[in-house]
Short mmCIF file of C-alpha atoms and ligand atoms in Angstrom, two decimals:
data_model
loop_
_atom_site.label_atom_id
_atom_site.label_comp_id
_atom_site.label_asym_id
_atom_site.label_seq_id
_atom_site.Cartn_x
_atom_site.Cartn_y
_atom_site.Cartn_z
CA MET A 1 109.82 111.19 161.33
CA ALA A 2 110.14 111.87 158.29
CA GLU A 3 107.40 111.50 155.63
CA SER A 4 106.78 108.61 153.66
CA PRO A 5 107.53 109.58 149.83
CA PHE A 6 104.93 107.36 148.81
CA LYS A 7 101.83 109.13 151.11
CA VAL A 8 98.79 109.17 149.09
CA ASP A 9 97.43 112.34 147.86
CA ILE A 10 94.07 111.08 149.18
CA GLU A 11 92.10 114.18 148.82
CA ARG A 12 93.36 114.32 144.89
CA ALA A 13 92.64 110.82 144.13
CA GLN A 14 88.84 110.83 145.74
CA LYS A 15 88.29 114.43 143.01
CA GLU A 16 89.30 111.93 140.24
CA LEU A 17 87.35 109.37 141.58
CA THR A 18 84.08 109.00 139.82
CA GLU A 19 81.40 107.29 139.32
CA LYS A 20 81.53 107.62 135.24
CA MET A 21 83.64 105.28 133.34
CA THR A 22 87.40 106.17 132.94
CA PRO A 23 89.21 105.72 129.66
CA GLY A 24 91.04 102.09 129.85
CA ALA A 25 88.72 101.42 132.93
CA ILE A 26 91.68 102.92 135.10
CA VAL A 27 90.51 102.46 138.90
CA TYR A 28 91.46 105.10 141.38
CA LEU A 29 92.15 104.58 144.84
CA PRO A 30 92.89 100.80 144.11
CA GLY A 31 93.60 98.09 146.68
CA SER A 32 92.89 100.26 149.95
CA SER A 33 91.53 98.60 151.78
CA VAL A 34 89.70 101.29 153.65
CA ILE A 35 87.82 101.36 151.14
CA ASN A 36 86.90 97.80 149.28
CA LYS A 37 86.42 95.68 152.08
CA THR A 38 87.34 92.07 150.74
CA GLY A 39 85.06 89.90 153.25
CA SER A 40 81.46 90.12 150.92
CA TRP A 41 82.48 87.00 148.92
CA ARG A 42 82.40 85.09 152.57
CA VAL A 43 80.21 81.03 152.23
CA PHE A 44 81.66 80.05 155.60
CA ARG A 45 82.63 82.36 158.79
CA PRO A 46 84.57 81.30 161.40
CA GLU A 47 82.20 81.16 164.78
CA PHE A 48 84.56 81.04 168.05
CA ASN A 49 83.99 79.31 170.94
CA LYS A 50 85.96 81.11 173.79
CA ASP A 51 85.53 77.87 176.19
CA LYS A 52 87.45 75.78 173.92
CA CYS A 53 90.06 78.38 173.27
CA VAL A 54 93.49 77.99 174.91
CA ARG A 55 94.55 81.38 173.99
CA CYS A 56 97.47 79.85 171.70
CA PHE A 57 97.75 82.63 169.03
CA LEU A 58 97.66 79.68 165.94
CA CYS A 59 94.52 81.60 164.22
CA TYR A 60 96.13 84.48 164.86
CA ILE A 61 99.56 83.67 162.66
CA TYR A 62 97.71 81.68 160.38
CA CYS A 63 94.72 83.70 159.37
CA PRO A 64 96.10 84.92 155.80
CA GLU A 65 94.31 88.63 155.43
CA PRO A 66 95.24 88.61 158.39
CA ALA A 67 91.32 89.77 160.22
CA ILE A 68 92.41 88.27 163.10
CA TYR A 69 93.31 90.47 166.18
CA LEU A 70 93.73 89.76 169.80
CA ASP A 71 91.50 91.30 172.93
CA GLU A 72 93.35 92.84 175.54
CA GLU A 73 92.84 89.36 177.95
CA GLY A 74 94.90 87.16 174.54
CA TYR A 75 91.74 85.77 172.81
CA PRO A 76 91.06 86.08 169.00
CA VAL A 77 88.39 88.58 167.77
CA PHE A 78 87.51 87.83 163.40
CA ASP A 79 86.83 91.13 162.01
CA TYR A 80 84.39 89.92 159.11
CA ASP A 81 84.65 93.14 156.67
CA TYR A 82 87.98 91.39 155.63
CA CYS A 83 87.32 87.07 157.25
CA LYS A 84 86.73 85.48 153.40
CA GLY A 85 85.99 82.43 155.21
CA CYS A 86 88.67 79.94 154.10
CA GLY A 87 88.41 78.19 157.08
CA ILE A 88 92.64 78.51 157.60
CA CYS A 89 91.78 79.66 161.02
CA ALA A 90 89.52 76.16 161.86
CA ASN A 91 91.78 73.79 160.64
CA GLU A 92 94.69 74.86 162.70
CA CYS A 93 93.01 75.74 166.38
CA PRO A 94 94.27 72.62 168.11
CA THR A 95 91.51 72.68 170.64
CA ASN A 96 88.82 73.44 167.69
CA ALA A 97 87.47 76.24 169.20
CA ILE A 98 86.94 77.71 165.27
CA GLU A 99 83.58 76.08 163.49
CA MET A 100 82.90 77.14 160.29
CA VAL A 101 79.44 77.87 159.78
CA ARG A 102 77.53 78.55 157.01
CA GLU A 103 76.75 82.66 155.50
CA VAL A 104 72.80 83.26 155.24
CA LYS A 105 71.03 86.17 154.60
CA MET B 1 116.81 123.01 107.07
CA PRO B 2 115.13 119.68 106.17
CA ILE B 3 117.84 116.96 104.83
CA ARG B 4 116.92 115.37 101.69
CA THR B 5 118.07 112.21 101.34
CA VAL B 6 117.89 108.79 100.17
CA MET B 7 116.73 105.53 102.45
CA LYS B 8 114.31 102.86 102.90
CA ALA B 9 111.33 102.59 104.53
CA ASN B 10 112.28 100.42 107.33
CA GLU B 11 115.15 103.29 107.73
CA ALA B 12 112.30 106.16 107.16
CA ALA B 13 110.51 104.43 109.79
CA ALA B 14 113.19 104.34 112.34
CA TRP B 15 113.90 107.88 111.66
CA ALA B 16 110.41 108.80 112.44
CA ALA B 17 110.98 107.12 115.60
CA LYS B 18 113.82 108.88 116.92
CA LEU B 19 112.45 111.97 115.45
CA ALA B 20 109.33 111.07 117.60
CA LYS B 21 112.14 110.68 120.68
CA PRO B 22 110.29 107.77 122.25
CA LYS B 23 111.18 106.25 125.98
CA VAL B 24 110.80 102.55 125.40
CA ILE B 25 111.20 100.71 122.39
CA ALA B 26 110.82 97.09 122.33
CA ALA B 27 111.51 95.22 119.22
CA PHE B 28 111.36 91.94 118.30
CA PRO B 29 113.21 91.36 114.53
CA ILE B 30 110.99 89.61 111.69
CA THR B 31 111.38 89.73 107.83
CA PRO B 32 110.50 92.20 106.63
CA SER B 33 110.78 94.50 109.31
CA THR B 34 114.02 93.69 111.22
CA LEU B 35 115.66 96.82 109.87
CA VAL B 36 113.65 99.13 111.77
CA PRO B 37 114.94 98.23 115.23
CA GLU B 38 118.49 97.53 114.03
CA LYS B 39 118.60 101.30 113.02
CA ILE B 40 117.00 102.55 115.99
CA SER B 41 119.25 100.34 118.17
CA GLU B 42 122.18 101.78 116.68
CA PHE B 43 121.09 105.20 117.59
CA VAL B 44 120.59 104.53 121.03
CA ALA B 45 123.57 103.30 121.15
CA ASN B 46 125.63 105.81 119.47
CA GLY B 47 123.54 108.30 121.82
CA GLU B 48 122.08 109.79 119.10
CA LEU B 49 118.01 108.80 120.92
CA ASP B 50 117.28 108.84 124.65
CA ALA B 51 115.47 105.43 124.96
CA GLU B 52 115.60 102.35 126.70
CA PHE B 53 116.00 99.55 124.00
CA ILE B 54 114.56 96.14 125.24
CA LYS B 55 115.51 92.97 123.26
CA VAL B 56 112.65 90.64 123.45
CA GLU B 57 112.22 86.89 122.85
CA SER B 58 109.02 87.44 121.35
CA GLU B 59 106.75 89.83 119.51
CA HIS B 60 103.89 89.41 122.15
CA SER B 61 106.85 90.53 124.79
CA ALA B 62 107.62 93.39 122.86
CA ILE B 63 103.96 94.68 123.08
CA SER B 64 103.48 93.63 126.05
CA ALA B 65 106.43 95.35 127.54
CA LEU B 66 105.17 98.79 125.20
CA VAL B 67 101.87 97.98 127.39
CA GLY B 68 103.48 98.12 130.64
CA ALA B 69 105.78 101.25 129.62
CA ALA B 70 102.44 103.42 127.74
CA ALA B 71 100.61 102.62 131.13
CA ALA B 72 103.61 104.10 132.90
CA GLY B 73 103.22 107.70 131.29
CA VAL B 74 105.76 107.43 128.28
CA ARG B 75 105.77 107.61 124.33
CA THR B 76 107.12 104.09 123.00
CA PHE B 77 107.13 102.78 119.82
CA THR B 78 108.08 98.88 118.09
CA ALA B 79 107.67 97.47 114.07
CA THR B 80 106.41 93.98 113.51
CA ALA B 81 105.24 92.47 110.03
CA SER B 82 103.27 89.31 109.76
CA GLN B 83 103.23 86.08 112.06
CA GLY B 84 104.83 88.36 114.56
CA LEU B 85 101.53 91.52 114.31
CA ALA B 86 99.83 87.65 114.86
CA LEU B 87 101.48 87.13 118.08
CA MET B 88 100.48 90.12 119.41
CA HIS B 89 97.23 90.27 118.94
CA GLU B 90 95.94 89.58 122.13
CA VAL B 91 98.24 92.27 123.33
CA LEU B 92 96.75 94.56 120.69
CA PHE B 93 93.14 94.61 122.36
CA ILE B 94 94.30 95.45 125.66
CA ALA B 95 96.55 98.07 124.39
CA ALA B 96 93.36 99.71 122.86
CA GLY B 97 91.29 98.98 125.50
CA MET B 98 93.49 100.27 127.90
CA ARG B 99 93.40 103.28 125.58
CA LEU B 100 97.50 103.56 125.53
CA PRO B 101 98.80 105.46 122.63
CA ILE B 102 101.73 102.90 121.53
CA VAL B 103 103.00 103.58 118.18
CA MET B 104 103.69 100.46 115.66
CA ALA B 105 105.04 99.99 112.10
CA ILE B 106 104.36 97.15 110.07
CA GLY B 107 106.34 96.00 107.28
CA ASN B 108 103.21 94.14 105.53
CA ARG B 109 103.57 90.88 104.70
CA SER B 110 101.60 87.64 103.81
CA LEU B 111 100.68 85.36 106.58
CA SER B 112 101.73 81.41 106.74
CA ALA B 113 101.11 78.65 105.07
CA PRO B 114 102.23 78.42 103.09
CA ILE B 115 105.12 80.57 104.59
CA ASN B 116 105.95 83.85 102.45
CA ILE B 117 107.74 86.58 103.24
CA TRP B 118 106.31 89.16 100.76
CA ASN B 119 104.23 91.72 100.92
CA ASP B 120 100.43 91.72 101.37
CA TRP B 121 97.97 93.35 103.78
CA GLN B 122 96.74 90.37 105.56
CA ASP B 123 98.43 91.08 108.54
CA SER B 124 97.23 94.47 109.50
CA ILE B 125 93.86 93.61 107.87
CA SER B 126 93.42 90.65 110.44
CA GLN B 127 93.82 92.85 113.42
CA ARG B 128 91.51 95.72 111.87
CA ASP B 129 88.99 95.13 115.17
CA THR B 130 91.29 95.33 117.62
CA GLY B 131 90.71 99.18 118.50
CA TRP B 132 94.10 100.19 116.66
CA MET B 133 94.01 102.65 113.86
CA GLN B 134 95.24 101.89 110.69
CA PHE B 135 97.27 103.99 107.98
CA TYR B 136 98.78 102.59 104.83
CA ALA B 137 101.79 104.27 103.50
CA GLU B 138 102.54 104.91 99.48
CA ASN B 139 105.96 105.61 99.69
CA ASN B 140 109.07 105.63 101.66
CA GLN B 141 108.38 109.89 102.86
CA GLU B 142 104.70 108.62 103.50
CA ALA B 143 106.09 105.78 106.08
CA LEU B 144 107.99 108.44 107.26
CA ASP B 145 105.35 111.34 107.84
CA LEU B 146 102.33 108.89 108.53
CA ILE B 147 104.04 107.31 111.73
CA LEU B 148 104.86 111.53 113.44
CA LEU B 149 100.92 111.72 112.15
CA ALA B 150 99.86 108.38 114.19
CA TYR B 151 101.84 109.57 117.09
CA LYS B 152 100.02 113.27 116.98
CA VAL B 153 96.21 111.16 116.54
CA ALA B 154 97.19 108.21 119.23
CA GLU B 155 98.14 110.97 121.69
CA ASP B 156 95.52 113.51 121.33
CA GLU B 157 93.09 113.90 124.82
CA ARG B 158 90.09 112.74 122.63
CA VAL B 159 91.26 109.79 121.39
CA LEU B 160 93.92 107.74 123.52
CA LEU B 161 94.35 104.75 121.25
CA PRO B 162 97.22 102.88 119.52
CA ALA B 163 97.77 103.10 116.10
CA MET B 164 99.50 100.98 113.05
CA VAL B 165 101.48 102.43 110.21
CA GLY B 166 102.11 100.01 107.70
CA PHE B 167 104.66 100.05 104.04
CA ASP B 168 104.66 97.33 101.70
CA ALA B 169 106.73 94.21 102.28
CA PHE B 170 110.34 94.61 99.87
CA ILE B 171 108.58 97.31 97.83
CA LEU B 172 109.01 99.55 100.10
CA THR B 173 110.53 98.02 103.26
CA HIS B 174 113.83 97.17 101.02
CA THR B 175 113.69 99.90 98.42
CA VAL B 176 115.92 103.19 98.68
CA GLU B 177 113.67 106.36 97.72
CA PRO B 178 114.61 110.01 98.36
CA VAL B 179 113.02 111.19 101.49
CA GLU B 180 113.03 113.88 103.11
CA ILE B 181 113.40 114.05 106.99
CA PRO B 182 112.20 116.98 108.83
CA ASP B 183 113.77 119.15 111.19
CA GLN B 184 113.80 118.51 115.01
CA GLU B 185 112.37 121.05 116.27
CA VAL B 186 109.79 120.89 113.40
CA VAL B 187 108.36 117.52 114.67
CA ASP B 188 109.21 118.75 118.46
CA GLU B 189 106.85 121.64 118.21
CA PHE B 190 104.12 119.21 116.12
CA LEU B 191 103.89 116.48 118.80
CA GLY B 192 105.51 118.01 121.55
CA GLU B 193 106.40 116.09 124.99
CA TYR B 194 104.02 112.93 125.89
CA GLU B 195 102.00 114.03 128.66
CA PRO B 196 99.69 111.36 129.71
CA LYS B 197 96.48 112.60 131.08
CA HIS B 198 95.13 109.30 132.12
CA ALA B 199 97.40 106.39 132.60
CA TYR B 200 101.15 106.80 134.49
CA VAL B 201 102.99 105.73 137.33
CA ASP B 202 102.69 108.72 140.50
CA PRO B 203 102.68 107.43 143.87
CA HIS B 204 100.74 109.99 145.19
CA ARG B 205 97.93 108.75 142.75
CA PRO B 206 97.81 105.27 142.92
CA ILE B 207 95.49 103.46 140.01
CA THR B 208 94.82 100.62 138.71
CA GLN B 209 94.87 99.30 135.32
CA GLY B 210 93.65 96.35 133.00
CA THR B 211 91.36 95.87 135.40
CA LEU B 212 89.22 93.23 135.47
CA ALA B 213 85.54 94.43 134.37
CA PHE B 214 81.98 92.39 135.44
CA PRO B 215 79.03 92.59 132.65
CA ALA B 216 77.99 95.50 134.28
CA HIS B 217 80.76 97.67 133.30
CA TYR B 218 82.54 96.02 130.53
CA MET B 219 80.31 96.65 127.33
CA GLU B 220 80.91 100.52 128.84
CA THR B 221 84.22 100.54 128.25
CA ARG B 222 83.98 98.66 124.97
CA TYR B 223 81.49 101.41 123.72
CA LEU B 224 84.25 103.83 124.57
CA VAL B 225 86.77 102.53 122.40
CA TRP B 226 84.10 102.47 119.72
CA GLU B 227 83.66 106.24 119.99
CA ALA B 228 87.39 107.06 120.55
CA MET B 229 87.51 105.54 117.16
CA GLU B 230 85.02 107.81 115.55
CA ARG B 231 86.34 110.70 117.19
CA ALA B 232 89.51 110.10 115.13
CA LYS B 233 88.11 110.58 112.05
CA LYS B 234 88.14 114.26 112.69
CA VAL B 235 91.33 114.60 115.06
CA ILE B 236 93.03 112.94 112.09
CA ASP B 237 91.72 115.70 109.51
CA GLU B 238 93.17 118.28 111.88
CA ALA B 239 96.23 116.33 111.98
CA PHE B 240 96.55 116.26 108.47
CA ALA B 241 95.55 120.26 108.04
CA GLU B 242 98.45 120.93 110.77
CA PHE B 243 100.90 119.09 109.34
CA GLU B 244 100.45 120.16 105.69
CA LYS B 245 101.62 123.85 107.20
CA LYS B 246 104.11 122.56 108.98
CA PHE B 247 105.78 120.09 106.88
CA GLY B 248 104.56 121.01 103.41
CA ARG B 249 102.95 117.70 102.54
CA LYS B 250 99.65 117.21 102.19
CA TYR B 251 97.50 114.03 103.24
CA GLN B 252 93.24 113.10 103.06
CA LYS B 253 91.93 109.69 104.40
CA ILE B 254 90.99 109.14 101.03
CA GLU B 255 93.47 110.42 98.00
CA GLU B 256 91.67 110.92 94.63
CA TYR B 257 93.29 111.05 91.26
CA LYS B 258 92.13 111.76 87.82
CA THR B 259 88.86 111.16 89.30
CA GLU B 260 86.48 114.15 88.20
CA ASP B 261 84.19 112.78 85.01
CA ALA B 262 84.79 108.98 85.87
CA ASP B 263 83.05 106.39 85.36
CA ILE B 264 84.92 103.58 86.89
CA ILE B 265 87.23 104.29 89.94
CA PHE B 266 89.55 101.70 91.53
CA VAL B 267 90.56 102.13 95.12
CA THR B 268 93.67 100.92 96.61
CA MET B 269 95.92 101.03 99.50
CA GLY B 270 99.84 101.32 100.10
CA SER B 271 102.72 100.80 96.97
CA LEU B 272 100.04 99.71 94.74
CA ALA B 273 98.53 103.07 94.67
CA GLY B 274 101.46 104.73 92.59
CA THR B 275 101.21 101.66 90.02
CA LEU B 276 97.54 102.27 89.66
CA LYS B 277 98.01 106.20 89.37
CA GLU B 278 100.29 105.21 86.32
CA TRP B 279 98.13 102.77 84.79
CA VAL B 280 94.92 105.69 85.03
CA ASP B 281 97.28 107.76 82.90
CA LYS B 282 97.85 105.33 80.48
CA LYS B 283 94.15 104.68 79.91
CA ARG B 284 93.45 108.31 79.83
CA GLU B 285 95.38 108.64 77.20
CA GLU B 286 93.69 105.63 75.55
CA GLY B 287 90.25 107.36 76.09
CA TYR B 288 89.22 105.42 78.99
CA LYS B 289 87.04 107.07 81.96
CA VAL B 290 88.87 105.38 84.74
CA GLY B 291 89.97 107.34 87.74
CA ALA B 292 92.15 106.18 90.88
CA ALA B 293 91.57 106.82 94.93
CA LYS B 294 94.10 106.33 97.70
CA MET B 295 92.90 105.07 101.03
CA THR B 296 95.90 106.12 103.49
CA VAL B 297 93.56 105.72 106.60
CA TYR B 298 91.57 102.23 106.93
CA ARG B 299 90.88 102.66 110.55
CA PRO B 300 89.01 105.09 111.65
CA PHE B 301 87.30 103.75 108.14
CA PRO B 302 86.76 106.77 106.08
CA VAL B 303 82.84 106.25 105.69
CA GLU B 304 81.85 110.37 104.68
CA GLU B 305 84.83 110.03 102.31
CA ILE B 306 83.72 107.17 100.65
CA ARG B 307 80.01 107.82 100.46
CA GLU B 308 82.26 111.29 98.82
CA LEU B 309 83.82 108.91 95.97
CA ALA B 310 80.82 106.90 95.71
CA LYS B 311 78.62 110.29 94.06
CA LYS B 312 81.40 110.77 91.76
CA THR B 313 81.42 106.88 89.50
CA LYS B 314 79.18 104.58 88.02
CA VAL B 315 81.59 102.20 89.39
CA LEU B 316 83.65 101.72 92.48
CA ALA B 317 86.27 99.19 92.71
CA PHE B 318 88.61 97.62 95.60
CA ILE B 319 91.82 96.41 94.43
CA GLU B 320 92.82 94.51 97.46
CA LYS B 321 96.02 92.34 98.91
CA ASN B 322 93.40 90.54 101.28
CA ILE B 323 90.87 87.96 101.85
CA SER B 324 88.24 87.62 104.19
CA MET B 325 87.87 83.90 104.37
CA GLY B 326 84.39 82.72 103.40
CA LEU B 327 83.21 86.27 101.84
CA TYR B 328 84.99 88.97 100.44
CA GLY B 329 87.90 91.36 101.15
CA ALA B 330 88.33 93.37 104.04
CA VAL B 331 88.28 96.80 102.53
CA PHE B 332 85.48 96.33 100.24
CA THR B 333 83.24 94.62 102.63
CA ASP B 334 83.69 97.39 104.70
CA ALA B 335 83.39 100.35 101.98
CA SER B 336 79.46 98.32 101.48
CA ALA B 337 78.89 98.93 104.70
CA ALA B 338 79.38 102.48 104.48
CA LEU B 339 76.99 102.11 101.25
CA ILE B 340 74.41 100.19 102.11
CA ASN B 341 72.07 102.86 103.14
CA GLU B 342 72.26 105.48 100.49
CA SER B 343 69.62 105.93 98.53
CA GLU B 344 71.81 105.92 94.96
CA LYS B 345 75.62 103.69 94.48
CA PRO B 346 77.49 102.80 91.50
CA ILE B 347 78.25 99.25 91.02
CA LEU B 348 80.53 97.68 93.35
CA LEU B 349 83.31 95.22 92.88
CA ASP B 350 86.27 93.91 94.38
CA PHE B 351 89.19 92.16 92.75
CA ILE B 352 91.94 90.60 94.96
CA ALA B 353 95.27 90.71 93.81
CA GLY B 354 99.17 90.98 94.44
CA LEU B 355 98.99 87.94 97.84
CA GLY B 356 102.31 87.08 99.05
CA GLY B 357 103.84 89.50 97.00
CA ARG B 358 102.98 88.92 92.82
CA ASP B 359 103.22 91.31 91.11
CA VAL B 360 100.16 93.86 90.42
CA THR B 361 101.07 94.16 86.88
CA PHE B 362 98.96 96.55 84.24
CA ASP B 363 97.96 93.53 82.49
CA GLN B 364 96.12 92.50 85.17
CA LEU B 365 94.96 96.10 85.97
CA ASP B 366 93.48 96.23 82.16
CA GLU B 367 92.05 92.56 83.34
CA ALA B 368 90.04 94.22 85.88
CA LEU B 369 89.11 97.08 84.06
CA SER B 370 87.54 94.26 81.21
CA ILE B 371 85.17 93.16 84.54
CA ALA B 372 84.44 96.33 85.64
CA LYS B 373 83.62 98.07 81.86
CA LYS B 374 81.47 94.62 81.07
CA ALA B 375 79.51 95.35 84.63
CA LEU B 376 78.95 98.65 83.61
CA GLU B 377 77.72 98.19 80.09
CA GLU B 378 75.32 95.42 81.10
CA GLY B 379 74.15 97.42 84.51
CA LYS B 380 74.80 94.26 87.16
CA VAL B 381 77.03 92.52 88.85
CA GLU B 382 77.29 88.46 88.52
CA LYS B 383 79.86 87.99 90.91
CA PRO B 384 81.34 91.19 93.00
CA ILE B 385 84.79 89.06 93.44
CA SER B 386 86.96 87.92 91.66
CA TRP B 387 90.99 87.39 91.86
CA ILE B 388 92.93 88.93 89.40
CA GLY B 389 96.69 87.88 88.14
CA LEU B 390 95.90 84.23 89.18
CA ARG B 391 97.67 81.33 87.13
CA LYS B 392 94.62 79.36 86.31
CA GLU B 393 96.92 76.41 84.58
CA LEU B 394 97.98 75.53 88.04
CA LEU B 395 94.64 75.53 89.87
S1 LIG C 401 88.32 81.83 158.13
FE1 LIG C 401 90.40 82.42 157.20
S2 LIG C 401 90.51 84.90 156.59
FE2 LIG C 401 88.82 84.17 157.99
S3 LIG C 401 89.84 84.19 160.01
FE3 LIG C 401 89.74 82.40 159.44
S4 LIG C 401 92.18 82.05 158.74
FE4 LIG C 401 91.48 83.79 158.69
S1 LIG C 402 93.82 78.63 167.45
FE1 LIG C 402 92.33 78.07 168.79
S2 LIG C 402 92.69 77.89 170.89
FE2 LIG C 402 94.40 78.48 169.70
S3 LIG C 402 94.00 81.02 170.15
FE3 LIG C 402 92.70 80.90 168.51
S4 LIG C 402 91.00 79.87 168.07
FE4 LIG C 402 92.17 79.98 170.84
#
């Protein structure tokens, strides 16, 4: 397969990524979800009850992030690095297998 | 060989843009600068200038388009005036904060209300805190030259700030004068291609520009703009020196005229400097020890040069076509700030004149002189600000 013309030169970008302010406050390596975790501002987290789950995938389909993937048996797994706690999954789940619980440190 | 011809300042500005070869021009027609984009669109249509000409529906869009283009890494240009410049206001901060070296021509015009299309500097002076450098031209040749110089300074890696070049509405924008159009090769040598080092689009190097800054970072970004403006002072001097070598025309942040041994020096900007010099000649013949000084650069403010000028005289009087409501004229206020900690300073006076295109006549300058002479003789100032040429019978 041909290489994507848009392949990011990570090494070069990382060299420019600095602790210092850049002219124009430019941010290098933006939008890289590998570096920028987006789950930090969550107030509620989805908690999953396997006993109630019927493996309908609805939560997986509706998650806007997408922070849900399915394990080998087809049960949802929540990735808390990226789940923003919107509660859509809990709202959509037909069996109420997902409960939104306040985050406490 | 440079071509010597006659043209309006608007055409001179368009020629300067053509010589600088911007890749994107976005403009909305506004009196009195309309001819600038008109002329440039001609250049583009005739294939004399290889650029994208974007016709926008407002000045807010014009400057926004240029922010986008400059952020993508190309040289850009626009022209505006008055309410149009005011409409750009919020984006002017963005251009400076993103450190984009956009250059813009201003046909300096008054602001409404009442609507008035004639000359004063209230439009660009009102933008003084945006982070844009400001140059003011005395004549049409300077309008052309200062635009080239503005690119040179704006794109310097030590500066990276946008710049505006003002020339007085109608007095210059619509008046034909001899102008020398420099050779394209010499301009190319002087400016070179714009090679953006920080802001440009490259899929292999994705960046976010114009991002959100939390309190933890915002203040540093503002400091960097301020610091760049400080550095620009030296870069401007260097650019002026190089320009003189290449084109033979000399520029200074503050140009002095008959200031040696002067008791009273009048300071002004733009086309009024021409009137002032002629009036000084006349007064010298009459035996008055007066001098003139012209500020070519208003932002960054020429603090050092004002201090040097102040040492030469007993009265330093500013004549300016703008007013900061609630205090004095902006140029006077800035100059006073530059002198605040000097142990010895001259008497400082401010004269507001020529608003909304009113002619500044020799009679008015005589009126200013009599006020300055009185202050000099009495050694004190009752009121530092005077409006000259007011029609008191209407008040
Ligand atoms: S709470 Fe929102 S973001 Fe988190 S897993 Fe559910 S749908 Fe996805
Ligand atoms: S929506 Fe509910 S029932 Fe369906 S897979 Fe997700 S958790 Fe299970």
